Short mmCIF file of C-alpha atoms in Angstrom, two decimals:
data_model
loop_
_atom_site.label_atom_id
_atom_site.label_comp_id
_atom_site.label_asym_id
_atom_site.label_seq_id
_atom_site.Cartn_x
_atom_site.Cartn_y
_atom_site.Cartn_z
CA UNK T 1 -53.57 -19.47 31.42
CA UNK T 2 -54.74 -19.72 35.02
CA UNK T 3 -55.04 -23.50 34.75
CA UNK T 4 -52.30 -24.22 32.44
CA UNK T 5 -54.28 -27.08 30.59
CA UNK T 6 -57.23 -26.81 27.77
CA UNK T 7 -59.26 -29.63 29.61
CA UNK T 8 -59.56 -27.73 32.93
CA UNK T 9 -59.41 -24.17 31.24
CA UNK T 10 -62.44 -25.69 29.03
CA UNK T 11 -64.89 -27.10 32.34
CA UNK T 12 -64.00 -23.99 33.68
CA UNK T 13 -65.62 -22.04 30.89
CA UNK T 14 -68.40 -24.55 30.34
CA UNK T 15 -67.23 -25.25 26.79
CA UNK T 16 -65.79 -28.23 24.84
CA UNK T 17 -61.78 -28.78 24.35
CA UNK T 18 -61.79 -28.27 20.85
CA UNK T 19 -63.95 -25.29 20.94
CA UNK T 20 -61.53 -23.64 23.26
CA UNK T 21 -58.15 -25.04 21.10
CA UNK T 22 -60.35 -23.24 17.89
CA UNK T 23 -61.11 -20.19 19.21
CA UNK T 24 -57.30 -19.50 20.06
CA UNK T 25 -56.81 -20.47 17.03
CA UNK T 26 -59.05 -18.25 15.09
CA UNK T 27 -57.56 -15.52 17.79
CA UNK T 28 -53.52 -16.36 16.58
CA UNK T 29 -55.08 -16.56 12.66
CA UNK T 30 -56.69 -13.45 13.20
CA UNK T 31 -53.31 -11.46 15.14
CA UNK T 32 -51.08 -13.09 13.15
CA UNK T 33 -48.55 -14.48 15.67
CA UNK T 34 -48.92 -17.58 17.98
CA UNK T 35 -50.25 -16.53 21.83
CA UNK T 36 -49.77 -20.30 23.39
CA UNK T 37 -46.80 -22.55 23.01
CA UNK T 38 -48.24 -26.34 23.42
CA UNK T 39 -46.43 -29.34 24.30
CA UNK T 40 -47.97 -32.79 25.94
CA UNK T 41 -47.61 -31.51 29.37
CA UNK T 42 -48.76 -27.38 30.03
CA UNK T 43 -49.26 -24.60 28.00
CA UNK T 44 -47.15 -21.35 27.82
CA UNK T 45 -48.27 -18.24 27.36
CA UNK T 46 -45.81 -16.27 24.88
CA UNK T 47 -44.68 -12.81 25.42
CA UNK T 48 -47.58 -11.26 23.15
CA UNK T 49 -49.98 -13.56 24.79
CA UNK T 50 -48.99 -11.75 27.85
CA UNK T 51 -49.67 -8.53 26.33
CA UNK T 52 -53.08 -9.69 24.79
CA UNK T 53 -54.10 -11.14 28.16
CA UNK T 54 -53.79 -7.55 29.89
CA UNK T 55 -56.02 -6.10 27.70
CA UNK T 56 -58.72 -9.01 27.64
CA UNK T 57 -58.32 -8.70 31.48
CA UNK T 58 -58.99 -4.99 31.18
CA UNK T 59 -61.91 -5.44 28.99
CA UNK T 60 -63.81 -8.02 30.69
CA UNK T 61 -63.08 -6.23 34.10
CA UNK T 62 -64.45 -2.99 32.44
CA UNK T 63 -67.57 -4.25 30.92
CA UNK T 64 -68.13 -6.48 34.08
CA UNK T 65 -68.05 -3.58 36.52
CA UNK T 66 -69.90 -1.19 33.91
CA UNK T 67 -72.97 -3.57 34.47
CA UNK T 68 -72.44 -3.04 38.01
CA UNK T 69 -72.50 0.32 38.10
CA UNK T 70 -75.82 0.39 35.71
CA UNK T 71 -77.25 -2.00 37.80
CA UNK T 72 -76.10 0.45 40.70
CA UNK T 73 -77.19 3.22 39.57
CA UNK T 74 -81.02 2.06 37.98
CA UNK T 75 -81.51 -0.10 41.49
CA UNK T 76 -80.69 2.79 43.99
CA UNK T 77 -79.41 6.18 42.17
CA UNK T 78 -76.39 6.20 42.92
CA UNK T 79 -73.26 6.33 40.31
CA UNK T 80 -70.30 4.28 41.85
CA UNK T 81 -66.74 5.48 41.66
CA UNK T 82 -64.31 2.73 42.71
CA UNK T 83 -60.76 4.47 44.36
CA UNK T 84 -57.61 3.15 45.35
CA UNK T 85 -55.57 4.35 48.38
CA UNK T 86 -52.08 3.35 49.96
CA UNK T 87 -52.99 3.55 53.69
CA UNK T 88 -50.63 6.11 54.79
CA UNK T 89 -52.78 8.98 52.67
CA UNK T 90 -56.50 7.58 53.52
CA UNK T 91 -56.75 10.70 55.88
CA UNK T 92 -56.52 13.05 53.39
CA UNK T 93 -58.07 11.11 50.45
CA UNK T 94 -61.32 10.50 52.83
CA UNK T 95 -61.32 14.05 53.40
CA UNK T 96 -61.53 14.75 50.18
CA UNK T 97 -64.03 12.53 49.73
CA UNK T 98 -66.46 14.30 52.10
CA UNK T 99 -65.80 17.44 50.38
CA UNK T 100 -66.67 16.45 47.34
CA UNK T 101 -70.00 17.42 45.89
CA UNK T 102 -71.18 16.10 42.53
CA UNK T 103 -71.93 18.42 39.48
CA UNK T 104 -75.63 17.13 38.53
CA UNK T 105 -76.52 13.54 37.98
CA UNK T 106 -76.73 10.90 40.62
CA UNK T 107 -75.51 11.02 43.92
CA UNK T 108 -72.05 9.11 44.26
CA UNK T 109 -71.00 6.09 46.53
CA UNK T 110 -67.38 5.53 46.49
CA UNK T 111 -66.08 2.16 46.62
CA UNK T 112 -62.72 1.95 48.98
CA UNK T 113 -59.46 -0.51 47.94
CA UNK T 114 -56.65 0.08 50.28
CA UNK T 115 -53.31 -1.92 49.54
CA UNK T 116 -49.74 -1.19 48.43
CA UNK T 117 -48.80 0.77 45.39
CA UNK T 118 -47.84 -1.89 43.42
CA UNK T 119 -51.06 -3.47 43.59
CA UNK T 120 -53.05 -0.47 43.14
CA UNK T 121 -51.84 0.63 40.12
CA UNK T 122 -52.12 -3.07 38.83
CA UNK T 123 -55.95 -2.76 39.19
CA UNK T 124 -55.70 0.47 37.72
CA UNK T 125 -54.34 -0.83 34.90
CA UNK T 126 -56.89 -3.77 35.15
CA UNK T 127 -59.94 -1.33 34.98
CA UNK T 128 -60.47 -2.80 38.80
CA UNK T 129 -60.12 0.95 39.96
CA UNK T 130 -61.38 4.31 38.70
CA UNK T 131 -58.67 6.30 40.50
CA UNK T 132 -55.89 5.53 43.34
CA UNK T 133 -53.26 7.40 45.37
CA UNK T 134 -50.12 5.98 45.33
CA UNK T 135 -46.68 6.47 46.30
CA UNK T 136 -43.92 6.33 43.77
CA UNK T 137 -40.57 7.23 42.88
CA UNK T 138 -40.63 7.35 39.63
CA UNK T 139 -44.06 7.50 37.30
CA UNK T 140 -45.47 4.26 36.28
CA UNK T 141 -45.83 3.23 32.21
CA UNK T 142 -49.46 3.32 30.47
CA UNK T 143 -50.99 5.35 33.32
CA UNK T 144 -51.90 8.96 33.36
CA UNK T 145 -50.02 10.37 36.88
CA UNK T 146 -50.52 13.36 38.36
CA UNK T 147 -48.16 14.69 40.91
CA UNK T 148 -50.39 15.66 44.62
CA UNK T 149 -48.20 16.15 47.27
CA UNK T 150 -44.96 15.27 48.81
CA UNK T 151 -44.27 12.62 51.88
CA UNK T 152 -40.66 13.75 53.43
CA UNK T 153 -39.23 11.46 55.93
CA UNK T 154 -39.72 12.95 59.54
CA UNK T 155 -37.73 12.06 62.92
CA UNK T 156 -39.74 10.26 65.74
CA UNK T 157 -37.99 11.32 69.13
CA UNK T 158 -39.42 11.54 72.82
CA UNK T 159 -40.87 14.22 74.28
CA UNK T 160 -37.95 14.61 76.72
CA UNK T 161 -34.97 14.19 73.88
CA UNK T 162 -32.96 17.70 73.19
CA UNK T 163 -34.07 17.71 69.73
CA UNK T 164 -37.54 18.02 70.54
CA UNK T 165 -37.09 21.61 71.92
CA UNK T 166 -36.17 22.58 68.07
CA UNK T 167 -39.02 21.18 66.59
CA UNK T 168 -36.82 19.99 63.93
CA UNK T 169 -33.68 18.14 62.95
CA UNK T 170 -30.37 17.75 60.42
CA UNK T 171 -28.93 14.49 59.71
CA UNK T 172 -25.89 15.63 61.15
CA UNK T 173 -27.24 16.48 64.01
CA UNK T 174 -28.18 12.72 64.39
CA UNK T 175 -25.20 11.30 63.16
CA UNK T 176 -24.34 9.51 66.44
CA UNK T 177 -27.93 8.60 67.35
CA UNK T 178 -29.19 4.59 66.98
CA UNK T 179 -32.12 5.30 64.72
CA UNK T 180 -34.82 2.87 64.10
CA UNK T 181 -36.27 2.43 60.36
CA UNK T 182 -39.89 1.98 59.16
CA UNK T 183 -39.05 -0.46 56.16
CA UNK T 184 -43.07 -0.66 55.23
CA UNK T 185 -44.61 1.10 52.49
CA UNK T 186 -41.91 3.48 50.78
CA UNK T 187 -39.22 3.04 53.24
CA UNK T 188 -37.09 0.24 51.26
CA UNK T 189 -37.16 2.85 48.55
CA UNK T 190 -36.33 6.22 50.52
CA UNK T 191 -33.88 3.82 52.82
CA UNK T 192 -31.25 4.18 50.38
CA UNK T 193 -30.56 7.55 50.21
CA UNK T 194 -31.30 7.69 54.39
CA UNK T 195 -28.48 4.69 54.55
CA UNK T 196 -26.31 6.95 52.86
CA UNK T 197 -26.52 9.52 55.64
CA UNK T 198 -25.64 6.87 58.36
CA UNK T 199 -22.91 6.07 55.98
CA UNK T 200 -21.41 9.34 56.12
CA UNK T 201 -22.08 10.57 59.75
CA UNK T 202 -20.62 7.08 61.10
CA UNK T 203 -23.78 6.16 62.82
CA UNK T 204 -24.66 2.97 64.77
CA UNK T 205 -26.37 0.49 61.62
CA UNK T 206 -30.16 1.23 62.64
CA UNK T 207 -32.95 -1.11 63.52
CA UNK T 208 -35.55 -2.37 61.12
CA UNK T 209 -38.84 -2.69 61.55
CA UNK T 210 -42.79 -3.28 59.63
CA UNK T 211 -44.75 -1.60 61.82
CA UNK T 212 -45.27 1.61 63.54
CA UNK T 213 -46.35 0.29 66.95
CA UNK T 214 -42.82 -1.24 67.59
CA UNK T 215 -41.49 2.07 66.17
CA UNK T 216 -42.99 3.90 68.73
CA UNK T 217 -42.38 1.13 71.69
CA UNK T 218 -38.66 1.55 70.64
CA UNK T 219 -38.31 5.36 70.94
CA UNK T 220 -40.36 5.01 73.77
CA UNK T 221 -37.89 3.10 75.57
CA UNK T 222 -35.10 5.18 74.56
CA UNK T 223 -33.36 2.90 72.03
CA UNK T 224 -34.12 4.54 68.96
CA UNK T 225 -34.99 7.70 67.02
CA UNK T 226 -37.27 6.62 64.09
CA UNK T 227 -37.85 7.44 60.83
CA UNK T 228 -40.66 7.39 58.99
CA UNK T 229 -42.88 9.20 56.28
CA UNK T 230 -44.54 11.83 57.72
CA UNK T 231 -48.13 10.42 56.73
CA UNK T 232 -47.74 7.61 58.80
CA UNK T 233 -47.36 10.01 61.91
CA UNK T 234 -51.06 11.69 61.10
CA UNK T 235 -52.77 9.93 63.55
CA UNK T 236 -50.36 9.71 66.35
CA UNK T 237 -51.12 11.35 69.48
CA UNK T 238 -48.57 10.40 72.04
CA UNK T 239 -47.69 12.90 74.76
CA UNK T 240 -44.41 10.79 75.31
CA UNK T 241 -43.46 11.39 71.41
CA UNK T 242 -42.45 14.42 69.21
CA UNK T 243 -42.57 14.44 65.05
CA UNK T 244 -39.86 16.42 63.63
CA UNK T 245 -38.95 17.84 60.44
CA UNK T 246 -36.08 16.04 58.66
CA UNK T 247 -33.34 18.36 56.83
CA UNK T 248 -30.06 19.13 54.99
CA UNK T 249 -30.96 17.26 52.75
CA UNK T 250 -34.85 16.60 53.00
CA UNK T 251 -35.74 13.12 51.61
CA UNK T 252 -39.38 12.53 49.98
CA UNK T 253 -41.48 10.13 48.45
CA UNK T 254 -44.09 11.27 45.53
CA UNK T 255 -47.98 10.99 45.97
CA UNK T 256 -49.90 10.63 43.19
CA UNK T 257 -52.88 10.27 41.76
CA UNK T 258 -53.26 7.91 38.58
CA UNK T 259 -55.76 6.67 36.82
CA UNK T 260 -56.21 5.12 33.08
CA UNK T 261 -55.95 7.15 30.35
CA UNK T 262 -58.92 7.87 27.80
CA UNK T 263 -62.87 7.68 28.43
CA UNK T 264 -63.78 6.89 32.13
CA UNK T 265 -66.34 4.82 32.82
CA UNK T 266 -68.54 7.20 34.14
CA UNK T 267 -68.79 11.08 34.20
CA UNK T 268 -68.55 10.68 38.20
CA UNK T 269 -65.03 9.41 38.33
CA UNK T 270 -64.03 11.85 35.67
CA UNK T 271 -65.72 14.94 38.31
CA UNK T 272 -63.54 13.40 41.13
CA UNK T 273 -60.28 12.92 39.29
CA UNK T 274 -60.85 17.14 38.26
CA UNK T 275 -61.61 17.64 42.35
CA UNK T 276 -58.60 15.79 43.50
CA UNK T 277 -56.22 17.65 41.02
CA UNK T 278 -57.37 20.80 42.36
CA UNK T 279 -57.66 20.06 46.04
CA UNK T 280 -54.84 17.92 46.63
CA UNK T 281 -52.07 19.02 44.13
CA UNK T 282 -49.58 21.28 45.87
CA UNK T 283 -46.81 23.09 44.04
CA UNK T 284 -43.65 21.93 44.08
CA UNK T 285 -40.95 22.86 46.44
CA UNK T 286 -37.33 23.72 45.03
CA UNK T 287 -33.88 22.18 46.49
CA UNK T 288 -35.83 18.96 47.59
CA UNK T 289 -33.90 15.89 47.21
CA UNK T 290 -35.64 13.11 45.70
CA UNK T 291 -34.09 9.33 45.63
CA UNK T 292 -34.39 8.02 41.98
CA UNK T 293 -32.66 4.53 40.25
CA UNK T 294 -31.06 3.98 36.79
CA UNK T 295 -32.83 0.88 36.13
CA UNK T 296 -35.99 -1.33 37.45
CA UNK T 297 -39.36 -0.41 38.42
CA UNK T 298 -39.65 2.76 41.01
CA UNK T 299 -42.64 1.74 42.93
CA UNK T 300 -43.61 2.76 46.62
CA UNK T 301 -45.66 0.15 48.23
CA UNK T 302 -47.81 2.74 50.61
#
């Protein structure tokens, strides 16, 4: 379905026309139900074709990368485990990674993919990845999830600002305050329920920006406080700037840890999955807010 056309779909597989128009065929015969429609100009993919297409995808991805890996591991010893992570929680996932020490059998390289949620746990589903963290609001269909930790939104001040000296902060305490608003990774999510505190404290509308440099520059120059998942602020060290806890009520976003369920592709993956449940999983906190839709996908880009 990639090029729409059985002449260009058939060069691109170094076949014939007709053998590519007969094996769908034979594949629709052999289902049952028709996977293409066909008219003089494209071809459609139905709504099972869809579905079949998934799992082809999934199967020629797995069998692809299991070649790989025995390639991998007969050509330098080494088992590879591929893993996914939204870039807020690479800290912690890489630290895991270093602690991790293999059970018997070969030593293990781990193969990094960092990108948003939603693609993540598209290559999950692919057989792309082994593993990936990801951020979510609500669990994602066909994948086996497994709640880690939890991201709360956290209040970026200066140094000099009279919340600082508490170390922590309520919404209504800020209710008069021009905030600024991370809207990367799980921030258009979690904004809705942190809109709804502006909303009822009267607050100035807040800023919006994609990255946490011009977060930062903003509070900086006393504009702004910012919000932001508290992940995001691992790695800042700015003597002019001060993280503080968020309360009353404390909003979070869910990280997770999903992978496919059944076999993995090798006993490696299956030893890290088991080390990440254990090492990373906290338990859960009571009277924590979490923001949550009717309807639609619940997906937290990083």
């Amino acid at each position: 379905m990639q090029e729409g056309h059985f002449g260009r779909a058939a060069k691109r597989l170094a076949i014939t026309q007709p053998a590519l128009s007969n094996a769908i065929k034979q594949m629709e015969k052999l289902l049952g139900a028709q996977l293409l429609t066909r008219n003089t100009h494209r071809l459609e993919i139905t709504p099972l074709g869809t579905e079949v297409l998934a799992r082809t995808d999934f199967l020629v991805n797995t069998v692809d990368l299991a070649l790989q890996d025995i390639h991998h591991v007969v050509q330098r010893g080494r088992a590879l485990v591929r893993v996914g992570v939204i870039p807020s929680a690479s800290t912690r996932l890489a630290a895991a990674v270093n602690a991790f020490k293999p059970t018997g059998g070969p030593a293990v390289e781990f193969v990094w993919r960092d990108a948003p949620s939603t693609v993540l746990l598209q290559e999950v589903r692919e057989g792309r990845l082994d593993l990936a963290l990801a951020a979510i609001t609500e669990p994602p269909g066909g994948l086996t999830c497994i709640d880690l930790f939890q991201d709360p939104l956290v209040l970026v001040v200066r140094r000099d600002h009279p919340l600082a000296r508490e170390g922590k902060a309520s919404w209504k305490a800020i209710g008069h305050e021009r905030l600024v608003l991370f809207e990367s990774g799980s921030m258009p999510a979690l904004g809705e329920p942190a809109r709804a505190q502006f909303g009822q404290q009267g607050a100035q509308a807040p800023y919006h920006v994609r990255y946490s440099e011009t977060l930062y520059a903003l509070v900086r120059g006393g504009m702004a406080l910012g919000l932001m998942p508290q992940l995001y602020t691992t790695s800042l060290h700015d003597p002019e700037l001060a993280v503080l806890a968020l309360q009353d009520p404390r909003i979070e976003r869910r990280v997770v840890l999903v992978y496919r369920p059944g076999p993995m592709r090798n006993a490696a993956a299956k030893d890290f999955i088991d080390f990440l449940r254990e090492h990373l999983t906290q338990p859960k906190k009571p009277k924590v807010r979490r923001f949550t839709r009717k309807a639609g996908p619940k997906l937290s880009p990083g």
